[in-house]
Backbone as XML, in Angstrom:
<?xml version="1.0"?>
<chain id="A" units="angstrom">
  <residue number="1" name="MET">
    <atom name="N" x="75.016" y="179.669" z="7.299"/>
    <atom name="CA" x="75.475" y="178.517" z="8.126"/>
    <atom name="C" x="75.876" y="177.962" z="7.905"/>
  </residue>
  <residue number="2" name="ALA">
    <atom name="N" x="76.329" y="176.092" z="8.354"/>
    <atom name="CA" x="77.404" y="175.126" z="8.380"/>
    <atom name="C" x="76.837" y="174.188" z="9.177"/>
  </residue>
  <residue number="3" name="ILE">
    <atom name="N" x="77.155" y="173.176" z="8.363"/>
    <atom name="CA" x="77.402" y="171.458" z="8.591"/>
    <atom name="C" x="77.384" y="171.577" z="10.144"/>
  </residue>
  <residue number="4" name="ASP">
    <atom name="N" x="76.763" y="171.232" z="11.404"/>
    <atom name="CA" x="76.781" y="170.446" z="12.700"/>
    <atom name="C" x="76.902" y="169.091" z="12.228"/>
  </residue>
  <residue number="5" name="GLU">
    <atom name="N" x="77.950" y="168.303" z="13.245"/>
    <atom name="CA" x="78.097" y="167.209" z="12.358"/>
    <atom name="C" x="77.203" y="166.409" z="14.275"/>
  </residue>
  <residue number="6" name="GLU">
    <atom name="N" x="77.954" y="166.340" z="15.117"/>
    <atom name="CA" x="76.929" y="166.616" z="16.062"/>
    <atom name="C" x="75.260" y="166.686" z="15.883"/>
  </residue>
  <residue number="7" name="LEU">
    <atom name="N" x="74.755" y="167.145" z="14.873"/>
    <atom name="CA" x="73.255" y="167.513" z="14.821"/>
    <atom name="C" x="73.094" y="166.161" z="14.283"/>
  </residue>
  <residue number="8" name="ALA">
    <atom name="N" x="74.309" y="165.912" z="12.644"/>
    <atom name="CA" x="73.619" y="164.754" z="11.725"/>
    <atom name="C" x="74.706" y="163.857" z="12.399"/>
  </residue>
  <residue number="9" name="ALA">
    <atom name="N" x="74.748" y="163.266" z="12.540"/>
    <atom name="CA" x="74.815" y="161.862" z="13.614"/>
    <atom name="C" x="73.811" y="162.264" z="14.257"/>
  </residue>
  <residue number="10" name="ARG">
    <atom name="N" x="73.029" y="162.770" z="14.821"/>
    <atom name="CA" x="72.133" y="162.242" z="15.911"/>
    <atom name="C" x="70.704" y="162.178" z="14.483"/>
  </residue>
  <residue number="11" name="LEU">
    <atom name="N" x="70.412" y="162.823" z="13.622"/>
    <atom name="CA" x="69.673" y="162.043" z="12.742"/>
    <atom name="C" x="70.192" y="161.144" z="11.912"/>
  </residue>
  <residue number="12" name="ARG">
    <atom name="N" x="70.986" y="161.128" z="11.319"/>
    <atom name="CA" x="71.981" y="159.996" z="10.798"/>
    <atom name="C" x="71.434" y="158.378" z="11.849"/>
  </residue>
  <residue number="13" name="HIS">
    <atom name="N" x="71.466" y="157.699" z="13.695"/>
    <atom name="CA" x="71.895" y="157.798" z="14.154"/>
    <atom name="C" x="70.439" y="157.347" z="13.638"/>
  </residue>
  <residue number="14" name="ARG">
    <atom name="N" x="69.596" y="157.772" z="14.240"/>
    <atom name="CA" x="67.664" y="158.162" z="13.622"/>
    <atom name="C" x="67.321" y="156.930" z="12.965"/>
  </residue>
  <residue number="15" name="LEU">
    <atom name="N" x="68.216" y="157.727" z="11.549"/>
    <atom name="CA" x="67.739" y="156.820" z="10.474"/>
    <atom name="C" x="68.226" y="156.272" z="9.234"/>
  </residue>
  <residue number="16" name="GLU">
    <atom name="N" x="69.149" y="155.773" z="11.296"/>
    <atom name="CA" x="69.918" y="154.215" z="10.719"/>
    <atom name="C" x="69.069" y="153.081" z="10.250"/>
  </residue>
  <residue number="17" name="GLY">
    <atom name="N" x="69.437" y="152.005" z="9.020"/>
    <atom name="CA" x="68.716" y="151.379" z="9.072"/>
    <atom name="C" x="67.651" y="151.196" z="7.939"/>
  </residue>
  <residue number="18" name="LEU">
    <atom name="N" x="67.021" y="152.531" z="8.188"/>
    <atom name="CA" x="66.187" y="152.662" z="6.623"/>
    <atom name="C" x="65.991" y="152.223" z="5.381"/>
  </residue>
  <residue number="19" name="GLU">
    <atom name="N" x="65.779" y="151.998" z="5.108"/>
    <atom name="CA" x="65.772" y="152.080" z="2.909"/>
    <atom name="C" x="66.461" y="153.033" z="2.438"/>
  </residue>
  <residue number="20" name="GLY">
    <atom name="N" x="66.951" y="153.846" z="1.543"/>
    <atom name="CA" x="66.691" y="154.517" z="0.504"/>
    <atom name="C" x="66.609" y="156.226" z="2.036"/>
  </residue>
  <residue number="21" name="VAL">
    <atom name="N" x="68.341" y="155.365" z="2.554"/>
    <atom name="CA" x="68.658" y="156.718" z="2.892"/>
    <atom name="C" x="69.427" y="157.913" z="1.832"/>
  </residue>
  <residue number="22" name="SER">
    <atom name="N" x="69.719" y="159.039" z="2.009"/>
    <atom name="CA" x="70.805" y="159.142" z="1.486"/>
    <atom name="C" x="71.238" y="160.893" z="2.226"/>
  </residue>
  <residue number="23" name="GLU">
    <atom name="N" x="71.838" y="161.695" z="2.278"/>
    <atom name="CA" x="72.491" y="162.769" z="2.292"/>
    <atom name="C" x="72.416" y="163.710" z="1.488"/>
  </residue>
  <residue number="24" name="LYS">
    <atom name="N" x="72.215" y="165.346" z="1.681"/>
    <atom name="CA" x="72.899" y="165.784" z="0.646"/>
    <atom name="C" x="72.892" y="166.291" z="1.452"/>
  </residue>
  <residue number="25" name="LYS">
    <atom name="N" x="74.306" y="168.549" z="0.679"/>
    <atom name="CA" x="74.328" y="169.458" z="1.279"/>
    <atom name="C" x="73.028" y="170.309" z="0.511"/>
  </residue>
  <residue number="26" name="MET">
    <atom name="N" x="72.592" y="170.558" z="1.473"/>
    <atom name="CA" x="70.673" y="171.402" z="1.230"/>
    <atom name="C" x="70.673" y="172.617" z="2.443"/>
  </residue>
  <residue number="27" name="PHE">
    <atom name="N" x="70.184" y="173.116" z="1.816"/>
    <atom name="CA" x="69.822" y="174.244" z="2.843"/>
    <atom name="C" x="70.704" y="174.980" z="3.817"/>
  </residue>
  <residue number="28" name="GLY">
    <atom name="N" x="71.624" y="175.263" z="3.345"/>
    <atom name="CA" x="72.885" y="175.751" z="4.375"/>
    <atom name="C" x="73.284" y="174.470" z="5.177"/>
  </residue>
  <residue number="29" name="GLY">
    <atom name="N" x="72.796" y="173.171" z="5.261"/>
    <atom name="CA" x="72.875" y="171.676" z="6.406"/>
    <atom name="C" x="73.856" y="170.793" z="5.884"/>
  </residue>
  <residue number="30" name="LEU">
    <atom name="N" x="73.317" y="169.885" z="6.099"/>
    <atom name="CA" x="73.141" y="168.974" z="5.648"/>
    <atom name="C" x="71.981" y="168.454" z="6.346"/>
  </residue>
  <residue number="31" name="CYS">
    <atom name="N" x="70.908" y="168.204" z="4.695"/>
    <atom name="CA" x="70.107" y="167.231" z="5.167"/>
    <atom name="C" x="69.604" y="166.120" z="4.416"/>
  </residue>
  <residue number="32" name="PHE">
    <atom name="N" x="68.471" y="164.677" z="5.025"/>
    <atom name="CA" x="68.968" y="163.589" z="4.689"/>
    <atom name="C" x="67.646" y="162.703" z="4.280"/>
  </residue>
  <residue number="33" name="LEU">
    <atom name="N" x="67.340" y="161.904" z="3.894"/>
    <atom name="CA" x="66.206" y="162.023" z="1.250"/>
    <atom name="C" x="66.252" y="160.701" z="2.403"/>
  </residue>
  <residue number="34" name="VAL">
    <atom name="N" x="64.850" y="160.689" z="1.981"/>
    <atom name="CA" x="64.207" y="159.166" z="1.999"/>
    <atom name="C" x="63.562" y="159.278" z="0.809"/>
  </residue>
  <residue number="35" name="ASN">
    <atom name="N" x="64.553" y="158.541" z="-0.388"/>
    <atom name="CA" x="64.121" y="157.752" z="-1.571"/>
    <atom name="C" x="64.227" y="159.361" z="-2.815"/>
  </residue>
  <residue number="36" name="GLY">
    <atom name="N" x="64.546" y="160.251" z="-2.103"/>
    <atom name="CA" x="64.942" y="161.574" z="-2.217"/>
    <atom name="C" x="64.040" y="162.591" z="-2.311"/>
  </residue>
  <residue number="37" name="HIS">
    <atom name="N" x="63.546" y="161.764" z="-1.106"/>
    <atom name="CA" x="62.481" y="162.427" z="-0.723"/>
    <atom name="C" x="62.718" y="163.683" z="0.919"/>
  </residue>
  <residue number="38" name="MET">
    <atom name="N" x="62.945" y="164.985" z="1.004"/>
    <atom name="CA" x="63.775" y="165.505" z="1.863"/>
    <atom name="C" x="62.628" y="165.085" z="3.528"/>
  </residue>
  <residue number="39" name="VAL">
    <atom name="N" x="63.290" y="164.957" z="5.144"/>
    <atom name="CA" x="63.177" y="164.264" z="5.822"/>
    <atom name="C" x="63.873" y="165.508" z="6.629"/>
  </residue>
  <residue number="40" name="ALA">
    <atom name="N" x="65.141" y="166.095" z="6.305"/>
    <atom name="CA" x="65.034" y="165.992" z="7.843"/>
    <atom name="C" x="67.176" y="167.429" z="7.686"/>
  </residue>
  <residue number="41" name="ALA">
    <atom name="N" x="67.606" y="168.141" z="8.277"/>
    <atom name="CA" x="68.172" y="168.894" z="7.839"/>
    <atom name="C" x="68.673" y="169.356" z="9.919"/>
  </residue>
  <residue number="42" name="ALA">
    <atom name="N" x="70.466" y="169.842" z="9.849"/>
    <atom name="CA" x="71.242" y="169.551" z="10.700"/>
    <atom name="C" x="71.420" y="171.269" z="10.449"/>
  </residue>
  <residue number="43" name="SER">
    <atom name="N" x="72.075" y="172.362" z="10.656"/>
    <atom name="CA" x="72.544" y="173.003" z="10.537"/>
    <atom name="C" x="72.830" y="174.225" z="11.374"/>
  </residue>
  <residue number="44" name="ARG">
    <atom name="N" x="74.477" y="174.880" z="11.450"/>
    <atom name="CA" x="73.987" y="175.538" z="12.158"/>
    <atom name="C" x="73.940" y="177.234" z="11.972"/>
  </residue>
  <residue number="45" name="SER">
    <atom name="N" x="73.371" y="177.857" z="12.665"/>
    <atom name="CA" x="74.012" y="179.510" z="11.667"/>
    <atom name="C" x="74.308" y="180.082" z="12.113"/>
  </residue>
  <residue number="46" name="LYS">
    <atom name="N" x="74.792" y="180.919" z="12.304"/>
    <atom name="CA" x="75.645" y="182.451" z="11.711"/>
    <atom name="C" x="76.000" y="182.559" z="12.856"/>
  </residue>
  <residue number="47" name="ALA">
    <atom name="N" x="74.576" y="182.688" z="14.313"/>
    <atom name="CA" x="75.073" y="183.125" z="15.539"/>
    <atom name="C" x="75.405" y="181.682" z="16.766"/>
  </residue>
  <residue number="48" name="GLY">
    <atom name="N" x="75.858" y="180.982" z="15.711"/>
    <atom name="CA" x="75.909" y="179.959" z="16.567"/>
    <atom name="C" x="75.070" y="178.370" z="17.348"/>
  </residue>
  <residue number="49" name="GLU">
    <atom name="N" x="73.492" y="179.392" z="16.857"/>
    <atom name="CA" x="72.910" y="177.644" z="17.042"/>
    <atom name="C" x="72.546" y="176.612" z="16.231"/>
  </residue>
  <residue number="50" name="GLY">
    <atom name="N" x="72.239" y="175.258" z="17.302"/>
    <atom name="CA" x="71.805" y="174.593" z="16.174"/>
    <atom name="C" x="71.223" y="174.145" z="16.579"/>
  </residue>
  <residue number="51" name="ARG">
    <atom name="N" x="69.938" y="173.920" z="14.598"/>
    <atom name="CA" x="68.501" y="173.677" z="14.400"/>
    <atom name="C" x="68.955" y="173.030" z="13.340"/>
  </residue>
  <residue number="52" name="PHE">
    <atom name="N" x="67.180" y="171.913" z="14.396"/>
    <atom name="CA" x="66.746" y="171.371" z="12.710"/>
    <atom name="C" x="66.108" y="172.548" z="11.375"/>
  </residue>
  <residue number="53" name="LEU">
    <atom name="N" x="65.619" y="171.020" z="10.080"/>
    <atom name="CA" x="64.611" y="171.789" z="9.510"/>
    <atom name="C" x="64.483" y="170.500" z="9.252"/>
  </residue>
  <residue number="54" name="PHE">
    <atom name="N" x="62.480" y="169.926" z="9.709"/>
    <atom name="CA" x="61.824" y="169.165" z="9.179"/>
    <atom name="C" x="60.700" y="170.168" z="7.928"/>
  </residue>
  <residue number="55" name="ARG">
    <atom name="N" x="60.868" y="168.372" z="6.891"/>
    <atom name="CA" x="59.428" y="168.663" z="6.622"/>
    <atom name="C" x="58.959" y="167.588" z="6.496"/>
  </residue>
  <residue number="56" name="VAL">
    <atom name="N" x="57.769" y="168.167" z="7.493"/>
    <atom name="CA" x="56.465" y="166.983" z="7.809"/>
    <atom name="C" x="55.560" y="167.795" z="7.042"/>
  </residue>
  <residue number="57" name="GLY">
    <atom name="N" x="55.091" y="168.369" z="5.115"/>
    <atom name="CA" x="54.553" y="168.137" z="4.731"/>
    <atom name="C" x="53.229" y="169.075" z="5.154"/>
  </residue>
  <residue number="58" name="LYS">
    <atom name="N" x="52.486" y="168.998" z="3.800"/>
    <atom name="CA" x="51.221" y="170.670" z="4.460"/>
    <atom name="C" x="50.663" y="169.917" z="5.433"/>
  </residue>
  <residue number="59" name="ASP">
    <atom name="N" x="49.810" y="167.912" z="5.658"/>
    <atom name="CA" x="49.317" y="168.125" z="5.933"/>
    <atom name="C" x="49.529" y="167.452" z="7.358"/>
  </residue>
  <residue number="60" name="ASN">
    <atom name="N" x="50.347" y="167.699" z="7.493"/>
    <atom name="CA" x="50.681" y="167.610" z="8.787"/>
    <atom name="C" x="51.637" y="168.335" z="9.456"/>
  </residue>
  <residue number="61" name="ALA">
    <atom name="N" x="50.897" y="170.068" z="9.192"/>
    <atom name="CA" x="50.984" y="171.352" z="9.881"/>
    <atom name="C" x="50.093" y="170.922" z="11.363"/>
  </residue>
  <residue number="62" name="GLU">
    <atom name="N" x="49.237" y="170.462" z="11.678"/>
    <atom name="CA" x="48.117" y="170.830" z="12.470"/>
    <atom name="C" x="49.470" y="170.144" z="14.345"/>
  </residue>
  <residue number="63" name="ALA">
    <atom name="N" x="49.962" y="168.020" z="13.475"/>
    <atom name="CA" x="50.217" y="167.704" z="14.082"/>
    <atom name="C" x="51.762" y="168.689" z="14.570"/>
  </residue>
  <residue number="64" name="ALA">
    <atom name="N" x="52.045" y="168.894" z="13.742"/>
    <atom name="CA" x="53.388" y="169.818" z="13.961"/>
    <atom name="C" x="53.138" y="170.768" z="14.897"/>
  </residue>
  <residue number="65" name="ALA">
    <atom name="N" x="52.385" y="170.916" z="14.673"/>
    <atom name="CA" x="52.218" y="172.877" z="15.658"/>
    <atom name="C" x="52.003" y="172.172" z="17.436"/>
  </residue>
  <residue number="66" name="ARG">
    <atom name="N" x="50.926" y="171.075" z="17.490"/>
    <atom name="CA" x="50.614" y="170.228" z="18.743"/>
    <atom name="C" x="51.767" y="169.275" z="19.227"/>
  </residue>
  <residue number="67" name="LEU">
    <atom name="N" x="53.886" y="169.735" z="19.124"/>
    <atom name="CA" x="54.491" y="169.213" z="19.024"/>
    <atom name="C" x="55.781" y="170.646" z="19.479"/>
  </residue>
  <residue number="68" name="GLY">
    <atom name="N" x="54.727" y="171.442" z="19.887"/>
    <atom name="CA" x="55.221" y="172.989" z="19.813"/>
    <atom name="C" x="55.871" y="174.352" z="19.986"/>
  </residue>
  <residue number="69" name="GLN">
    <atom name="N" x="56.843" y="174.426" z="19.383"/>
    <atom name="CA" x="56.581" y="176.015" z="19.200"/>
    <atom name="C" x="57.939" y="175.281" z="17.876"/>
  </residue>
  <residue number="70" name="PRO">
    <atom name="N" x="57.098" y="174.964" z="16.943"/>
    <atom name="CA" x="58.199" y="175.163" z="16.118"/>
    <atom name="C" x="57.781" y="176.699" z="14.937"/>
  </residue>
  <residue number="71" name="GLU">
    <atom name="N" x="59.137" y="177.171" z="13.371"/>
    <atom name="CA" x="58.936" y="178.223" z="13.238"/>
    <atom name="C" x="59.351" y="178.084" z="11.265"/>
  </residue>
  <residue number="72" name="PRO">
    <atom name="N" x="58.027" y="178.709" z="11.606"/>
    <atom name="CA" x="57.796" y="177.947" z="9.536"/>
    <atom name="C" x="59.277" y="178.435" z="8.794"/>
  </residue>
  <residue number="73" name="MET">
    <atom name="N" x="59.754" y="178.008" z="8.346"/>
    <atom name="CA" x="61.047" y="177.922" z="7.296"/>
    <atom name="C" x="60.070" y="179.248" z="5.987"/>
  </residue>
  <residue number="74" name="VAL">
    <atom name="N" x="61.411" y="180.461" z="6.171"/>
    <atom name="CA" x="60.565" y="181.196" z="4.978"/>
    <atom name="C" x="62.048" y="181.793" z="3.755"/>
  </residue>
  <residue number="75" name="HIS">
    <atom name="N" x="61.568" y="181.333" z="3.088"/>
    <atom name="CA" x="62.629" y="181.391" z="1.886"/>
    <atom name="C" x="62.508" y="182.706" z="0.643"/>
  </residue>
  <residue number="76" name="GLY">
    <atom name="N" x="63.659" y="183.228" z="0.735"/>
    <atom name="CA" x="62.902" y="184.104" z="-0.380"/>
    <atom name="C" x="62.087" y="184.819" z="0.489"/>
  </residue>
  <residue number="77" name="GLY">
    <atom name="N" x="61.921" y="185.637" z="1.462"/>
    <atom name="CA" x="60.522" y="186.801" z="1.916"/>
    <atom name="C" x="59.317" y="185.391" z="1.147"/>
  </residue>
  <residue number="78" name="ARG">
    <atom name="N" x="59.120" y="184.037" z="1.015"/>
    <atom name="CA" x="58.005" y="183.414" z="0.917"/>
    <atom name="C" x="58.085" y="181.629" z="1.748"/>
  </residue>
  <residue number="79" name="LYS">
    <atom name="N" x="56.902" y="181.711" z="3.218"/>
    <atom name="CA" x="57.067" y="180.568" z="3.859"/>
    <atom name="C" x="56.346" y="179.714" z="3.600"/>
  </residue>
  <residue number="80" name="MET">
    <atom name="N" x="57.412" y="179.094" z="3.607"/>
    <atom name="CA" x="57.778" y="177.006" z="2.605"/>
    <atom name="C" x="56.453" y="176.174" z="4.029"/>
  </residue>
  <residue number="81" name="SER">
    <atom name="N" x="55.049" y="176.102" z="3.039"/>
    <atom name="CA" x="54.058" y="174.946" z="3.907"/>
    <atom name="C" x="54.760" y="173.353" z="4.159"/>
  </residue>
  <residue number="82" name="GLY">
    <atom name="N" x="55.363" y="173.137" z="5.810"/>
    <atom name="CA" x="55.587" y="172.113" z="5.385"/>
    <atom name="C" x="56.551" y="171.732" z="6.089"/>
  </residue>
  <residue number="83" name="PHE">
    <atom name="N" x="57.208" y="173.370" z="5.991"/>
    <atom name="CA" x="58.849" y="172.888" z="6.751"/>
    <atom name="C" x="59.054" y="173.822" z="7.811"/>
  </residue>
  <residue number="84" name="TYR">
    <atom name="N" x="60.088" y="173.307" z="8.825"/>
    <atom name="CA" x="59.767" y="173.338" z="10.187"/>
    <atom name="C" x="60.609" y="173.193" z="10.959"/>
  </residue>
  <residue number="85" name="TYR">
    <atom name="N" x="61.214" y="174.425" z="11.626"/>
    <atom name="CA" x="62.319" y="174.833" z="12.011"/>
    <atom name="C" x="62.766" y="174.764" z="13.158"/>
  </residue>
  <residue number="86" name="LEU">
    <atom name="N" x="63.701" y="173.558" z="14.463"/>
    <atom name="CA" x="63.422" y="173.725" z="15.611"/>
    <atom name="C" x="64.902" y="174.064" z="16.252"/>
  </residue>
  <residue number="87" name="ASP">
    <atom name="N" x="64.580" y="174.511" z="17.200"/>
    <atom name="CA" x="65.838" y="174.422" z="17.690"/>
    <atom name="C" x="66.546" y="172.934" z="18.992"/>
  </residue>
  <residue number="88" name="ALA">
    <atom name="N" x="67.681" y="172.559" z="18.107"/>
    <atom name="CA" x="68.016" y="171.364" z="18.423"/>
    <atom name="C" x="68.534" y="171.880" z="20.468"/>
  </residue>
  <residue number="89" name="ASP">
    <atom name="N" x="68.454" y="172.065" z="21.046"/>
    <atom name="CA" x="69.356" y="172.722" z="22.619"/>
    <atom name="C" x="67.867" y="171.766" z="23.437"/>
  </residue>
  <residue number="90" name="ASP">
    <atom name="N" x="66.550" y="172.446" z="22.590"/>
    <atom name="CA" x="65.382" y="172.826" z="23.461"/>
    <atom name="C" x="63.635" y="172.104" z="22.811"/>
  </residue>
  <residue number="91" name="LEU">
    <atom name="N" x="65.078" y="170.618" z="22.299"/>
    <atom name="CA" x="64.307" y="169.452" z="21.217"/>
    <atom name="C" x="64.598" y="167.725" z="22.273"/>
  </residue>
  <residue number="92" name="ALA">
    <atom name="N" x="64.087" y="168.182" z="23.323"/>
    <atom name="CA" x="64.351" y="166.304" z="23.628"/>
    <atom name="C" x="63.731" y="164.874" z="23.480"/>
  </residue>
  <residue number="93" name="ASP">
    <atom name="N" x="64.521" y="163.984" z="23.098"/>
    <atom name="CA" x="64.747" y="162.997" z="22.299"/>
    <atom name="C" x="63.147" y="162.552" z="22.223"/>
  </residue>
  <residue number="94" name="PRO">
    <atom name="N" x="62.408" y="162.530" z="23.382"/>
    <atom name="CA" x="61.104" y="162.168" z="22.213"/>
    <atom name="C" x="60.354" y="162.738" z="22.041"/>
  </residue>
  <residue number="95" name="VAL">
    <atom name="N" x="60.145" y="164.395" z="21.723"/>
    <atom name="CA" x="60.328" y="164.975" z="20.848"/>
    <atom name="C" x="60.624" y="164.961" z="19.473"/>
  </residue>
  <residue number="96" name="PHE">
    <atom name="N" x="61.696" y="164.572" z="20.201"/>
    <atom name="CA" x="62.859" y="164.782" z="18.551"/>
    <atom name="C" x="62.033" y="163.494" z="17.792"/>
  </residue>
  <residue number="97" name="ASP">
    <atom name="N" x="62.071" y="163.069" z="18.441"/>
    <atom name="CA" x="61.998" y="161.430" z="17.352"/>
    <atom name="C" x="60.167" y="161.695" z="16.871"/>
  </residue>
  <residue number="98" name="GLU">
    <atom name="N" x="59.133" y="161.790" z="17.487"/>
    <atom name="CA" x="57.788" y="161.913" z="16.905"/>
    <atom name="C" x="57.949" y="163.324" z="15.580"/>
  </residue>
  <residue number="99" name="TRP">
    <atom name="N" x="59.107" y="163.779" z="16.015"/>
    <atom name="CA" x="59.611" y="165.284" z="14.052"/>
    <atom name="C" x="60.326" y="164.720" z="13.670"/>
  </residue>
  <residue number="100" name="VAL">
    <atom name="N" x="61.068" y="162.975" z="12.946"/>
    <atom name="CA" x="61.281" y="162.362" z="12.676"/>
    <atom name="C" x="60.643" y="161.971" z="12.302"/>
  </residue>
  <residue number="101" name="SER">
    <atom name="N" x="59.464" y="161.189" z="12.905"/>
    <atom name="CA" x="58.097" y="160.080" z="12.388"/>
    <atom name="C" x="57.179" y="160.669" z="11.857"/>
  </residue>
  <residue number="102" name="ILE">
    <atom name="N" x="57.020" y="162.035" z="12.242"/>
    <atom name="CA" x="55.927" y="162.495" z="11.111"/>
    <atom name="C" x="57.078" y="162.855" z="9.610"/>
  </residue>
  <residue number="103" name="ALA">
    <atom name="N" x="57.139" y="162.929" z="9.954"/>
    <atom name="CA" x="58.972" y="163.580" z="8.998"/>
    <atom name="C" x="58.743" y="162.224" z="7.588"/>
  </residue>
  <residue number="104" name="LEU">
    <atom name="N" x="59.084" y="161.248" z="8.354"/>
    <atom name="CA" x="59.329" y="159.752" z="7.267"/>
    <atom name="C" x="58.121" y="159.417" z="7.361"/>
  </residue>
  <residue number="105" name="ALA">
    <atom name="N" x="57.195" y="159.695" z="7.929"/>
    <atom name="CA" x="55.666" y="159.815" z="7.042"/>
    <atom name="C" x="55.695" y="160.103" z="5.935"/>
  </residue>
  <residue number="106" name="ASN">
    <atom name="N" x="55.539" y="161.612" z="6.148"/>
    <atom name="CA" x="55.193" y="162.353" z="5.224"/>
    <atom name="C" x="56.315" y="161.865" z="3.814"/>
  </residue>
  <residue number="107" name="ALA">
    <atom name="N" x="57.578" y="161.925" z="3.515"/>
    <atom name="CA" x="58.807" y="161.188" z="2.400"/>
    <atom name="C" x="57.825" y="159.781" z="2.194"/>
  </residue>
  <residue number="108" name="PHE">
    <atom name="N" x="57.922" y="158.582" z="2.954"/>
    <atom name="CA" x="57.124" y="157.346" z="2.761"/>
    <atom name="C" x="56.139" y="157.845" z="1.229"/>
  </residue>
  <residue number="109" name="SER">
    <atom name="N" x="54.670" y="158.467" z="2.042"/>
    <atom name="CA" x="53.831" y="159.428" z="1.665"/>
    <atom name="C" x="54.622" y="159.302" z="0.232"/>
  </residue>
  <residue number="110" name="LEU">
    <atom name="N" x="55.103" y="159.656" z="-0.458"/>
    <atom name="CA" x="55.582" y="159.994" z="-1.168"/>
    <atom name="C" x="56.358" y="159.528" z="-2.676"/>
  </residue>
  <residue number="111" name="PRO">
    <atom name="N" x="56.053" y="159.043" z="-2.924"/>
    <atom name="CA" x="56.864" y="158.663" z="-4.851"/>
    <atom name="C" x="58.259" y="158.639" z="-4.640"/>
  </residue>
  <residue number="112" name="PRO">
    <atom name="N" x="58.910" y="157.600" z="-4.720"/>
    <atom name="CA" x="59.358" y="157.734" z="-4.667"/>
    <atom name="C" x="60.376" y="158.808" z="-6.581"/>
  </residue>
  <residue number="113" name="LYS">
    <atom name="N" x="61.408" y="159.101" z="-5.899"/>
    <atom name="CA" x="62.215" y="159.840" z="-7.050"/>
    <atom name="C" x="63.038" y="158.792" z="-7.718"/>
  </residue>
  <residue number="114" name="ALA">
    <atom name="N" x="63.373" y="159.057" z="-9.506"/>
    <atom name="CA" x="64.340" y="158.629" z="-9.679"/>
    <atom name="C" x="65.539" y="158.440" z="-9.983"/>
  </residue>
</chain>
């Protein structure tokens, strides 16, 4: 996977002005964190598909399912609860904003990392 600067810019723009935002290369893409907790990542697969990875948390799985057909993240053969991939090409701005809002609420619900 590779970082997709266009997708990263979409996330960066949405998070602009928030306190505690940082960026870090993780999960084969560029992750955006708030107070040290992952909110979302932007990447491009080897097949060339742009996608976002959102961390909405276990408690928000039902809300995430209502927003469409997210693909649960599988890492090391294990499904990672609360992490979902979405195809960037099929993610309209209003739905994208809802995903970001849920992921931000999850990040802000956690104590800041030192």
